[in-house]
């Protein structure tokens, strides 16, 4: 009973984290599912978003403007990865790793801006002194200052904007590029530009998530993005496994990534309450993602007999 | 309409795998010409089509379409002039997108893609009508994912897509080779119909000598990266498979390719 009440008490926190990381999961969905590229830039661009946002806010910039700048910084990171890939011929996955590595140093520099040393690993921002968009302090409060309300509206707005964009001619060109590059080129689509644009949008969203996360937890740190891609993939895959049969609409597919993210954080809360050491979390996450990624493969290979029969019956 | 002048292409130059795929190919097609291309494996048929489409740039020579020099243009820019159907039915369509979405993509070939809606209601109605005319049973599956279609249906859809925005040049690269004989015949008949209705200048690669003779108003045969036979007009109409083989033997100085060409 005690366990349950404690768990219940931690639910709002899990939902808040889940919503923030859900925006990041949408970014991962765009590269991983739509563009068919595993983009590892996100481990760095999440931290960049947090660093830029907190630094600017501490220097007196309006929090909305600071968050917007964080998005732009993330898009810049995506642009660099995209150019490594399309203009320099570096494989996509390696391009992302290179940018991510470079961003580690850059994030340290951003947070150390104006200090004597020039680098800094964490940058705190207190909700008492600044008007932040979200803060974990009010996560259980009943009222308009509860971050869950703001986050829910923001997630809905992000999904609506993306639903619109991927319905436009340009958005269709992006989807076609991920679906079949040779067909896309034959239809006059510049697949290089499409990939770069997709990476920019994705990393812009990831940086937005980083900016919100830094405000939510009251600090930006150079390590906050470590393993982000795996959490993003976990959210996307959990959402897909659970909802792919019911959610056909594109907006709902994006929503399923967000719900996947919330479920992920609820599961994390449960296993932590059950006594898992926080230091083992990344191991746990990696295993969960590995298992979920393996399921489709196992289905095809070890249950192919039944699949074959089904196929024959259809023919 | 199409003017190819002395194009050369060598793959893996300077290595043991060096392949001189095109060795000075020149070809001029008039407006409305339907030219079939035949030749053994590795003769350079597909390579010539890819050179025109811009899959890569040629080493030497020039290519112009409708008077515009496209030699240095990248593939996606050249697409404004060219409709294409590939040998592999998987290559011509986006499998995870709907039938109408694929058509809408094709309708915008060569145009700048902006933030206007990707497909309009009027377009959907138009595509419905077009698919109905094709009689493939696709008109009631407009929002189905293309990945669910059979190879023949996909090639037919790709043909429609290639001609939706009238191209200056249509490239058919063995587009029936991966289909069963009945479906292949259907797709070929559809190709004839679309070419005739739109009066398209067409270059069609095929493995099948009979098809090469039966379709189009001109026939070229390639051998070792060069065009070795070029028949058109009345001569083409009277051409038989037997004659074609004899011609080929004269030009190549051997009959080693006979079996390969006859059997395929």
PDB file of N, CA, C and O in Angstrom, chain A residues 62 127 149 152 262 278 288 299:
ATOM      1  N   UNK A  62      14.287  37.475 -22.390  1.00  0.00           N
ATOM      2  CA  UNK A  62      12.956  36.926 -22.157  1.00  0.00           C
ATOM      3  C   UNK A  62      12.965  35.413 -22.356  1.00  0.00           C
ATOM      4  O   UNK A  62      13.589  34.907 -23.281  1.00  0.00           O
ATOM      5  N   UNK A 127      13.821  29.121 -10.179  1.00  0.00           N
ATOM      6  CA  UNK A 127      12.489  29.569 -10.570  1.00  0.00           C
ATOM      7  C   UNK A 127      12.029  30.760  -9.719  1.00  0.00           C
ATOM      8  O   UNK A 127      11.150  31.515 -10.108  1.00  0.00           O
ATOM      9  N   UNK A 149      -0.093  21.288 -17.623  1.00  0.00           N
ATOM     10  CA  UNK A 149      -1.057  21.958 -18.489  1.00  0.00           C
ATOM     11  C   UNK A 149      -0.339  22.615 -19.659  1.00  0.00           C
ATOM     12  O   UNK A 149      -0.679  22.407 -20.837  1.00  0.00           O
ATOM     13  N   UNK A 152       1.144  20.004 -22.050  1.00  0.00           N
ATOM     14  CA  UNK A 152       0.136  19.336 -22.881  1.00  0.00           C
ATOM     15  C   UNK A 152      -0.254  20.219 -24.055  1.00  0.00           C
ATOM     16  O   UNK A 152      -0.362  19.762 -25.200  1.00  0.00           O
ATOM     17  N   UNK A 262       5.879   8.973 -22.108  1.00  0.00           N
ATOM     18  CA  UNK A 262       5.275   9.026 -20.770  1.00  0.00           C
ATOM     19  C   UNK A 262       5.297   7.633 -20.130  1.00  0.00           C
ATOM     20  O   UNK A 262       5.674   7.472 -18.967  1.00  0.00           O
ATOM     21  N   UNK A 278      19.714   3.905  -9.425  1.00  0.00           N
ATOM     22  CA  UNK A 278      19.643   4.874 -10.533  1.00  0.00           C
ATOM     23  C   UNK A 278      20.817   4.722 -11.492  1.00  0.00           C
ATOM     24  O   UNK A 278      20.695   5.024 -12.674  1.00  0.00           O
ATOM     25  N   UNK A 288      15.793  -2.613 -22.604  1.00  0.00           N
ATOM     26  CA  UNK A 288      14.394  -2.490 -23.044  1.00  0.00           C
ATOM     27  C   UNK A 288      14.336  -2.191 -24.541  1.00  0.00           C
ATOM     28  O   UNK A 288      13.601  -2.825 -25.300  1.00  0.00           O
ATOM     29  N   UNK A 299       9.861 -12.118 -34.764  1.00  0.00           N
ATOM     30  CA  UNK A 299       8.569 -12.506 -35.340  1.00  0.00           C
ATOM     31  C   UNK A 299       8.779 -13.100 -36.725  1.00  0.00           C
ATOM     32  O   UNK A 299       8.202 -14.117 -37.076  1.00  0.00           O
TER      33      UNK A 299
END
